[in-house]
């Protein structure tokens, strides 16, 4: 089963489990937890709110940070989805950023601290300050963890809620830490890289009324590389050429793809936060552009990209989009791929 399928199955199972935990009315159901003194029975909800916790924090200078997260749509290595991000001040006063599960560590800088503060403000996390809202007995990915941030002013942000595996703010925190550590040469927070050889690639790119087609095709008994150019306004084919595949063709294509984030972004972009489902690719979004389904971006009338890739490992990627934001994000890759393909036909 594909990773996408596994995630969908897991979510369905969780949904069915949760539907059995909650019902109409106030009476406790068999197997439903309730709070009895200090004891919390499995499945019950405990809510406490510190009314004195400020809902506005003046300082923007982070001096401490602690967040445990389980993220459905982010992972490192071979599908490890749990993270524990920390920023702690040592005896020497130096702030150190770390992720406990991978063991990565580096002295924190203003870039990291400011980007984390931007997430706190963008997602209004301070509005949760002082909240303890926990339902017991949920699956591990919903386990409750404290989220705490300390500031130079002495102010603090702290709340404890059941983990949200699809939370945008959680993914944003992961993205910041993963990218920041990568800038210092550590990619431990990213998935294992696709290192196997590309075994098939088909590319169709339509722009400015010109359709450029590249891919393998069977001609008689031979399997050849084809380049076809078609002008829609004129309703005719401009050129159609075939050559034998160069011996290093797939090695070269593999090298080009390895220099991009296409595979990782493809893996991270299945989930559509706006719709709350895994239909993001069906809607033309693959994590390569600056827009999402929330932006209401219309399909381009004339521009279109179809890119299909197979790897020796069995991985397949099928990109079909009319979203200009995605096409623009993939322009550097398209230029390099098409430049290489075109050079073979000169």
Short mmCIF file of C-alpha atoms in Angstrom, two decimals:
data_model
loop_
_atom_site.label_atom_id
_atom_site.label_comp_id
_atom_site.label_asym_id
_atom_site.label_seq_id
_atom_site.Cartn_x
_atom_site.Cartn_y
_atom_site.Cartn_z
CA UNK A 1 0.00 0.00 0.00
CA UNK A 2 1.31 3.50 -0.81
CA UNK A 3 2.15 5.95 1.92
CA UNK A 4 -0.85 8.04 0.91
CA UNK A 5 -3.10 5.02 1.20
CA UNK A 6 -1.69 4.10 4.62
CA UNK A 7 -2.35 7.60 5.89
CA UNK A 8 -5.93 7.58 4.60
CA UNK A 9 -6.56 4.16 6.16
CA UNK A 10 -5.11 5.28 9.48
CA UNK A 11 -7.24 8.41 9.50
CA UNK A 12 -10.38 6.42 8.71
CA UNK A 13 -9.63 4.03 11.60
CA UNK A 14 -9.04 6.98 13.91
CA UNK A 15 -12.27 8.62 12.79
CA UNK A 16 -14.23 5.45 13.48
CA UNK A 17 -12.57 5.12 16.89
CA UNK A 18 -13.38 8.72 17.78
CA UNK A 19 -17.00 8.40 16.64
CA UNK A 20 -17.39 5.63 19.21
CA UNK A 21 -15.99 7.83 21.97
CA UNK A 22 -18.39 10.72 21.62
CA UNK A 23 -22.17 10.79 21.47
CA UNK A 24 -25.14 13.10 22.02
CA UNK A 25 -26.17 14.08 25.54
CA UNK A 26 -24.26 14.63 28.74
CA UNK A 27 -24.45 11.17 30.28
CA UNK A 28 -21.29 9.07 30.28
CA UNK A 29 -21.47 6.15 27.88
CA UNK A 30 -20.01 2.70 28.53
CA UNK A 31 -16.24 2.95 28.06
CA UNK A 32 -16.36 6.77 28.03
CA UNK A 33 -14.13 8.44 30.60
CA UNK A 34 -15.22 10.95 33.15
CA UNK A 35 -13.28 12.95 35.71
CA UNK A 36 -13.60 11.57 39.25
CA UNK A 37 -11.64 13.72 41.68
CA UNK A 38 -8.04 13.64 40.49
CA UNK A 39 -8.60 10.51 38.42
CA UNK A 40 -9.28 10.84 34.69
CA UNK A 41 -10.90 7.79 33.16
CA UNK A 42 -9.86 6.80 29.64
CA UNK A 43 -11.65 8.88 27.02
CA UNK A 44 -12.66 11.76 29.29
CA UNK A 45 -11.88 15.41 28.69
CA UNK A 46 -10.16 17.65 31.20
CA UNK A 47 -10.24 21.38 30.62
CA UNK A 48 -8.62 24.03 32.75
CA UNK A 49 -7.99 27.64 31.78
CA UNK A 50 -5.65 30.02 33.56
CA UNK A 51 -7.60 33.25 33.35
CA UNK A 52 -4.50 35.21 34.36
CA UNK A 53 -2.45 33.99 31.39
CA UNK A 54 -2.00 36.98 29.04
CA UNK A 55 -3.48 36.80 25.57
CA UNK A 56 -0.95 39.34 24.36
CA UNK A 57 2.82 39.09 24.70
CA UNK A 58 4.79 42.28 24.12
CA UNK A 59 8.24 40.76 23.75
CA UNK A 60 9.30 39.13 20.50
CA UNK A 61 12.68 37.91 21.75
CA UNK A 62 12.48 34.16 22.31
CA UNK A 63 14.82 32.77 24.98
CA UNK A 64 13.33 29.28 25.31
CA UNK A 65 11.19 26.98 23.18
CA UNK A 66 9.77 23.47 23.66
CA UNK A 67 7.38 21.69 21.31
CA UNK A 68 6.62 18.00 20.83
CA UNK A 69 4.76 17.19 17.63
CA UNK A 70 3.51 14.23 15.66
CA UNK A 71 2.91 15.29 12.06
CA UNK A 72 1.07 13.13 9.54
CA UNK A 73 2.53 15.01 6.58
CA UNK A 74 6.09 15.59 7.69
CA UNK A 75 8.66 12.95 8.55
CA UNK A 76 12.36 12.20 8.66
CA UNK A 77 14.36 9.15 7.67
CA UNK A 78 12.08 6.26 6.86
CA UNK A 79 8.64 7.58 7.86
CA UNK A 80 9.41 8.81 11.40
CA UNK A 81 6.73 11.38 12.23
CA UNK A 82 7.55 12.32 15.84
CA UNK A 83 9.55 15.45 16.69
CA UNK A 84 10.71 17.23 19.83
CA UNK A 85 12.06 20.70 19.11
CA UNK A 86 13.84 22.67 21.82
CA UNK A 87 15.76 25.89 22.27
CA UNK A 88 17.56 26.08 25.60
CA UNK A 89 19.94 28.55 27.19
CA UNK A 90 23.17 27.11 28.53
CA UNK A 91 25.15 28.24 31.56
CA UNK A 92 27.20 30.39 29.22
CA UNK A 93 24.05 32.20 28.07
CA UNK A 94 24.19 30.71 24.56
CA UNK A 95 20.92 29.48 23.08
CA UNK A 96 21.09 26.04 21.48
CA UNK A 97 18.46 24.62 19.13
CA UNK A 98 17.96 20.86 18.98
CA UNK A 99 15.63 18.07 17.91
CA UNK A 100 15.69 15.23 20.42
CA UNK A 101 14.83 12.24 18.19
CA UNK A 102 17.43 12.91 15.51
CA UNK A 103 20.02 14.41 17.86
CA UNK A 104 20.70 17.46 15.69
CA UNK A 105 21.98 20.52 17.56
CA UNK A 106 23.28 23.94 16.66
CA UNK A 107 23.64 27.34 18.26
CA UNK A 108 20.43 29.26 17.62
CA UNK A 109 20.52 32.52 15.69
CA UNK A 110 18.15 35.41 15.06
CA UNK A 111 16.94 33.92 11.79
CA UNK A 112 15.53 30.86 13.57
CA UNK A 113 14.10 32.83 16.50
CA UNK A 114 12.38 35.42 14.31
CA UNK A 115 10.88 32.80 12.00
CA UNK A 116 9.46 30.90 14.97
CA UNK A 117 8.00 34.12 16.36
CA UNK A 118 6.38 34.74 12.97
CA UNK A 119 4.64 31.35 13.24
CA UNK A 120 3.41 32.19 16.74
CA UNK A 121 1.94 35.44 15.45
CA UNK A 122 0.62 34.12 12.13
CA UNK A 123 -1.34 31.34 13.83
CA UNK A 124 -2.23 33.41 16.92
CA UNK A 125 -0.87 30.79 19.28
CA UNK A 126 -0.85 33.27 22.15
CA UNK A 127 -4.66 33.04 22.16
CA UNK A 128 -4.17 29.53 23.62
CA UNK A 129 -2.02 30.77 26.49
CA UNK A 130 -3.00 29.15 29.78
CA UNK A 131 -5.23 26.51 28.19
CA UNK A 132 -5.15 22.88 29.32
CA UNK A 133 -7.63 20.92 27.19
CA UNK A 134 -6.89 17.20 27.03
CA UNK A 135 -8.96 14.17 26.07
CA UNK A 136 -7.46 10.94 27.41
CA UNK A 137 -7.29 7.64 25.59
CA UNK A 138 -6.84 8.89 22.04
CA UNK A 139 -4.40 7.21 19.61
CA UNK A 140 -0.69 8.04 20.10
CA UNK A 141 -0.61 10.64 17.33
CA UNK A 142 -3.09 12.74 19.35
CA UNK A 143 -1.14 12.53 22.62
CA UNK A 144 -1.14 15.81 24.49
CA UNK A 145 2.13 17.70 24.98
CA UNK A 146 2.86 21.10 26.51
CA UNK A 147 3.89 23.86 24.11
CA UNK A 148 6.02 26.47 25.84
CA UNK A 149 7.87 29.58 24.77
CA UNK A 150 9.88 31.87 27.06
CA UNK A 151 10.72 35.49 26.29
CA UNK A 152 13.49 37.85 27.36
CA UNK A 153 10.92 40.06 29.10
CA UNK A 154 9.97 37.24 31.47
CA UNK A 155 6.68 36.70 29.64
CA UNK A 156 5.78 33.18 28.61
CA UNK A 157 3.41 31.28 26.33
CA UNK A 158 2.24 27.87 27.50
CA UNK A 159 -0.64 25.59 26.62
CA UNK A 160 -1.36 21.86 26.60
CA UNK A 161 -3.77 20.35 24.09
CA UNK A 162 -4.14 17.09 22.21
CA UNK A 163 -1.73 17.01 19.31
CA UNK A 164 -3.14 17.95 15.91
CA UNK A 165 -1.28 15.78 13.35
CA UNK A 166 -2.36 17.96 10.42
CA UNK A 167 -1.92 21.35 12.10
CA UNK A 168 -0.54 24.02 9.78
CA UNK A 169 1.34 25.69 12.61
CA UNK A 170 3.00 22.40 13.51
CA UNK A 171 4.10 21.85 9.93
CA UNK A 172 5.35 25.42 9.79
CA UNK A 173 7.51 24.84 12.88
CA UNK A 174 8.91 21.65 11.36
CA UNK A 175 9.62 23.39 8.03
CA UNK A 176 11.52 26.17 9.79
CA UNK A 177 13.68 23.85 11.89
CA UNK A 178 14.33 21.38 9.04
CA UNK A 179 15.33 24.13 6.60
CA UNK A 180 17.40 25.95 9.22
CA UNK A 181 19.39 22.85 10.22
CA UNK A 182 19.85 22.01 6.51
CA UNK A 183 21.43 25.45 6.00
CA UNK A 184 24.20 24.27 8.35
CA UNK A 185 24.66 21.02 6.46
CA UNK A 186 22.41 18.72 8.51
CA UNK A 187 19.46 17.20 6.65
CA UNK A 188 18.62 14.67 9.39
CA UNK A 189 15.11 16.10 9.73
CA UNK A 190 14.28 15.36 6.10
CA UNK A 191 13.14 12.05 4.59
CA UNK A 192 15.70 9.72 3.10
CA UNK A 193 16.66 11.01 -0.32
CA UNK A 194 15.55 9.23 -3.47
CA UNK A 195 18.87 7.98 -4.77
CA UNK A 196 17.76 5.34 -7.26
CA UNK A 197 17.98 5.85 -10.99
CA UNK A 198 15.16 7.44 -12.97
CA UNK A 199 13.83 4.78 -15.34
CA UNK A 200 11.18 6.80 -17.16
CA UNK A 201 10.30 10.45 -17.69
CA UNK A 202 7.57 12.04 -19.79
CA UNK A 203 7.23 15.81 -19.98
CA UNK A 204 4.58 17.93 -21.65
CA UNK A 205 4.72 21.67 -21.15
CA UNK A 206 2.25 24.08 -22.71
CA UNK A 207 3.04 27.80 -22.64
CA UNK A 208 2.36 30.70 -24.99
CA UNK A 209 0.34 28.38 -27.25
CA UNK A 210 3.33 26.08 -27.77
CA UNK A 211 3.14 22.48 -26.60
CA UNK A 212 6.53 20.83 -26.03
CA UNK A 213 6.47 17.04 -25.64
CA UNK A 214 9.39 14.84 -24.57
CA UNK A 215 9.39 11.13 -23.76
CA UNK A 216 10.07 7.61 -24.85
CA UNK A 217 8.05 6.05 -27.67
CA UNK A 218 8.06 2.72 -29.47
CA UNK A 219 8.92 3.11 -33.17
CA UNK A 220 8.84 -0.25 -34.87
CA UNK A 221 11.10 -2.47 -32.80
CA UNK A 222 12.98 0.46 -31.30
CA UNK A 223 12.27 2.49 -28.16
CA UNK A 224 13.31 6.06 -28.97
CA UNK A 225 13.34 9.48 -27.36
CA UNK A 226 10.82 11.80 -29.00
CA UNK A 227 10.63 15.57 -29.10
CA UNK A 228 7.42 17.03 -30.49
CA UNK A 229 6.40 20.68 -30.86
CA UNK A 230 2.78 21.62 -31.56
CA UNK A 231 1.26 25.07 -32.09
CA UNK A 232 -2.39 25.10 -30.98
CA UNK A 233 -3.36 28.40 -32.66
CA UNK A 234 -2.20 27.08 -36.01
CA UNK A 235 -3.57 23.63 -35.31
CA UNK A 236 -0.48 21.93 -36.62
CA UNK A 237 2.64 20.12 -35.61
CA UNK A 238 5.82 22.17 -35.98
CA UNK A 239 8.29 19.36 -35.60
CA UNK A 240 8.53 15.74 -34.53
CA UNK A 241 11.93 14.10 -34.08
CA UNK A 242 13.25 10.79 -32.72
CA UNK A 243 16.69 9.80 -31.52
CA UNK A 244 18.21 6.87 -29.69
CA UNK A 245 18.52 7.38 -25.95
CA UNK A 246 22.06 8.41 -24.99
CA UNK A 247 23.72 5.83 -22.75
CA UNK A 248 23.86 8.28 -19.83
CA UNK A 249 20.37 9.75 -20.39
CA UNK A 250 18.76 8.49 -17.20
CA UNK A 251 21.87 9.20 -15.14
CA UNK A 252 21.76 12.81 -16.32
CA UNK A 253 18.03 13.17 -15.59
CA UNK A 254 18.56 11.63 -12.13
CA UNK A 255 21.31 14.16 -11.47
CA UNK A 256 19.09 17.07 -12.50
CA UNK A 257 16.25 15.96 -10.22
CA UNK A 258 18.64 15.35 -7.32
CA UNK A 259 19.49 19.04 -7.35
CA UNK A 260 15.88 20.01 -6.54
CA UNK A 261 13.34 19.54 -3.74
CA UNK A 262 10.77 18.06 -6.12
CA UNK A 263 10.59 14.57 -4.58
CA UNK A 264 10.39 15.81 -0.99
CA UNK A 265 7.84 18.50 -1.80
CA UNK A 266 5.77 15.94 -3.67
CA UNK A 267 5.72 13.66 -0.59
CA UNK A 268 4.86 16.55 1.75
CA UNK A 269 2.06 18.04 -0.37
CA UNK A 270 -0.71 15.43 -0.48
CA UNK A 271 -2.79 17.02 2.27
CA UNK A 272 -5.18 19.87 1.49
CA UNK A 273 -5.63 21.84 4.71
CA UNK A 274 -8.49 23.86 3.28
CA UNK A 275 -10.57 20.79 2.38
CA UNK A 276 -9.24 18.59 5.18
CA UNK A 277 -8.41 15.69 2.87
CA UNK A 278 -5.64 14.24 0.72
CA UNK A 279 -6.79 15.77 -2.56
CA UNK A 280 -4.13 18.47 -2.91
CA UNK A 281 -2.48 16.82 -5.92
CA UNK A 282 -5.84 16.34 -7.61
CA UNK A 283 -6.30 20.10 -7.31
CA UNK A 284 -2.96 20.81 -8.98
CA UNK A 285 -0.79 21.62 -5.97
CA UNK A 286 2.55 19.89 -5.34
CA UNK A 287 4.30 22.18 -2.88
CA UNK A 288 6.46 23.91 -5.47
CA UNK A 289 4.65 27.27 -5.53
CA UNK A 290 3.72 29.99 -3.06
CA UNK A 291 -0.06 29.47 -3.19
CA UNK A 292 -2.48 26.87 -1.79
CA UNK A 293 -6.09 25.87 -2.33
CA UNK A 294 -7.03 28.55 0.21
CA UNK A 295 -5.99 31.25 -2.28
CA UNK A 296 -8.70 30.38 -4.82
CA UNK A 297 -6.24 30.33 -7.70
CA UNK A 298 -7.98 29.62 -11.00
CA UNK A 299 -6.58 27.19 -13.55
CA UNK A 300 -4.66 28.83 -16.37
CA UNK A 301 -6.50 28.70 -19.68
CA UNK A 302 -3.44 28.07 -21.82
CA UNK A 303 -0.56 26.96 -19.59
CA UNK A 304 -0.27 23.37 -18.44
CA UNK A 305 2.38 21.01 -17.11
CA UNK A 306 2.32 17.21 -17.18
CA UNK A 307 5.38 15.52 -15.69
CA UNK A 308 5.54 11.78 -15.04
CA UNK A 309 8.61 10.15 -13.45
CA UNK A 310 9.44 6.59 -12.42
CA UNK A 311 12.43 5.53 -10.33
CA UNK A 312 14.20 2.21 -10.10
CA UNK A 313 13.03 2.00 -6.47
CA UNK A 314 9.42 1.81 -7.67
CA UNK A 315 8.56 5.38 -6.66
CA UNK A 316 6.31 7.18 -9.14
CA UNK A 317 5.40 10.84 -9.39
CA UNK A 318 2.59 12.15 -11.55
CA UNK A 319 2.33 15.93 -11.75
CA UNK A 320 -0.58 17.47 -13.64
CA UNK A 321 -1.25 21.15 -13.04
CA UNK A 322 -2.65 24.30 -14.58
CA UNK A 323 -1.78 26.39 -11.53
CA UNK A 324 0.57 29.19 -12.56
CA UNK A 325 2.02 29.37 -9.05
CA UNK A 326 3.13 25.73 -9.28
CA UNK A 327 4.42 26.07 -12.83
CA UNK A 328 6.39 29.15 -11.83
CA UNK A 329 7.87 27.28 -8.87
CA UNK A 330 9.01 24.49 -11.20
CA UNK A 331 10.44 26.83 -13.88
CA UNK A 332 14.12 26.30 -12.86
CA UNK A 333 13.67 22.52 -13.11
CA UNK A 334 11.78 22.80 -16.41
CA UNK A 335 14.48 25.01 -17.90
CA UNK A 336 17.18 22.53 -16.95
CA UNK A 337 15.30 19.45 -18.12
CA UNK A 338 14.13 20.98 -21.39
CA UNK A 339 17.55 22.50 -22.00
CA UNK A 340 19.10 19.06 -21.67
CA UNK A 341 16.47 17.39 -23.87
CA UNK A 342 16.79 20.07 -26.55
CA UNK A 343 20.58 19.74 -26.62
CA UNK A 344 20.20 16.09 -27.58
CA UNK A 345 18.27 17.01 -30.73
CA UNK A 346 20.70 19.68 -31.99
#
